[in-house]
Amino acid sequence: RELGQQLVSNLRGGKKGDCLPKGCTTVSIGSCAYYYESLFCLHRGHSPRAIAVNSVQVLSDTVHAVSCGNDASCWVWRISDAKPRSHFVPKTSFGPIMASSVLFDSMHIVSAGMGTLFGGVAHVWDWRSGKQVATTHCTTGPFLSTAEIPEAGTVLLGCGNGYTYKWNWHSGESISLPHITLPGVTLIKKSMVLVHKCKSAALAAMDTLLGTGDDMTMDSFLDAVLPVSPDMKKLLGCLYYINDMFYGTAFGPVKAVAYVPTYVRFVTGSGDGRVRYWNSRNGQLLKVMKGHRGPVNAIVGDLTKQEAISGGEDGTVRVWCLEKGVQKFLFIQDYAGPVLSLAIYPASRIIVVGSADGYVRFWDLHSGMLLCAINTGGRGVNGVAINPSGPLGQILAAARTAIYPASRIIVVGSADGYVRFWDLHSGMLLCGINTGGKGVNGVAINPSGPLGQILAAGADGYVRVFNPR
């Protein structure tokens, strides 16, 4: 009975005991035959303290890389010698850049994070010149997640205030979703109460406005009116309340957003534990699916079916039928902790799950069986990604973010400062690189540089490039 319980625990993803499923061993082997190629250090500059680099990506020309960090800026630099090509410093960003990605046109980059003291800001910029092309904002929360959809110049942004923003950076139009979150009857009742509260303040403010007689902007109007019309403050308070009443949400932070390729639609995962399915053309909320007992941390859209897979703070992975709005499968990962990242193989029904316990797990969507569970040797695996053009088995996982790999191995960057190489088929630990830093926040593999060239973004403010011998 004890042996049976141990086997069930392992099949569910637990890490009790050493009897892991086939292909999952943890044998330590020596150092990899890699050497330093270059070291990019401009994120940290002359600061005596560490300023973490949160992400690094190889650009489409495979000669340059882009990295973004807690210094509220992004750098484009040449991989071979770490020579900077362009530097993007947003004028309206005062905090860390939390999400970034290269857009489909390969020439522009979207970077998003904290803007003002309480709000978020996102920028699209040309990496060749570092020139800012477009900017958008969200209030009362930073931008936490990004995704691009095939509509020309359209980016989805998940914000900490509970909204998802559909932003067309070509036209500058930004639509916050959902449009209205309260039933019509409730809106009418609340608005009737507000009308009486705002009426006297509105009349006093209009008298002041008519007395000025000059054309003015909103800012100059407020500067002129507020000192002489204290009632105007009451009016503004009423207007802000009306805005919150119509558009405020109780969804919680939108920590995950993903495009669904089967239709022009997308899914979001929020802090209230629900998965929402949207029409990206008109912003209509199509389905709301509940099941997670805690925030949804990661979500991906199926490449061939109208389905989505979500991972939550409750440690479960759930598969959703988007057409019917129901849960199809539930994968329980005992002792794994919160699910932090997800990816799906394009050529098979296999999902890859990164969890807070430092394990990467592989689940079969047909049978619901755990195929493999590999201990990466680090802390939480906050990002996984799969190379869609490479052979089955190309995957990269990182302690914080993950970029596209270019070899038949699993590459893991961990909080202990090591980059480790795993063989997916045998589960063997092949070797490890000690980067010499505090921790690895992101990793990338150059697909056409020296075979196996690795870029590691560090928590100490440096990006290190390693070449194989």
mmCIF file of C-alpha atoms in Angstrom, residues 13-17 20 26 336 353-361 373-381:
data_model
loop_
_atom_site.group_PDB
_atom_site.id
_atom_site.type_symbol
_atom_site.label_atom_id
_atom_site.label_comp_id
_atom_site.label_asym_id
_atom_site.label_seq_id
_atom_site.Cartn_x
_atom_site.Cartn_y
_atom_site.Cartn_z
ATOM 1 C CA GLY A 13 3.681 15.515 -9.649
ATOM 2 C CA GLY A 14 4.682 15.202 -6.014
ATOM 3 C CA LYS A 15 8.320 15.113 -5.041
ATOM 4 C CA LYS A 16 8.076 12.642 -2.203
ATOM 5 C CA GLY A 17 10.426 9.744 -2.699
ATOM 6 C CA LEU A 20 9.872 9.434 -10.519
ATOM 7 C CA THR A 26 18.683 13.787 -11.185
ATOM 8 C CA ALA A 336 4.222 21.415 -6.125
ATOM 9 C CA VAL A 353 4.228 23.258 -16.426
ATOM 10 C CA GLY A 354 6.670 25.278 -14.329
ATOM 11 C CA SER A 355 5.937 25.344 -10.591
ATOM 12 C CA ALA A 356 7.105 27.073 -7.425
ATOM 13 C CA ASP A 357 8.921 23.958 -6.198
ATOM 14 C CA GLY A 358 11.483 24.234 -9.027
ATOM 15 C CA TYR A 359 10.073 21.338 -11.065
ATOM 16 C CA VAL A 360 9.170 21.265 -14.758
ATOM 17 C CA ARG A 361 6.375 18.747 -15.390
ATOM 18 C CA ALA A 373 8.843 15.633 -13.651
ATOM 19 C CA ILE A 374 12.328 17.150 -13.669
ATOM 20 C CA ASN A 375 13.834 18.937 -10.693
ATOM 21 C CA THR A 376 15.630 21.940 -12.172
ATOM 22 C CA GLY A 377 17.717 22.412 -9.053
ATOM 23 C CA GLY A 378 16.567 25.992 -8.552
ATOM 24 C CA ARG A 379 13.578 27.776 -7.118
ATOM 25 C CA GLY A 380 10.291 28.560 -8.855
ATOM 26 C CA VAL A 381 10.147 28.159 -12.638
#
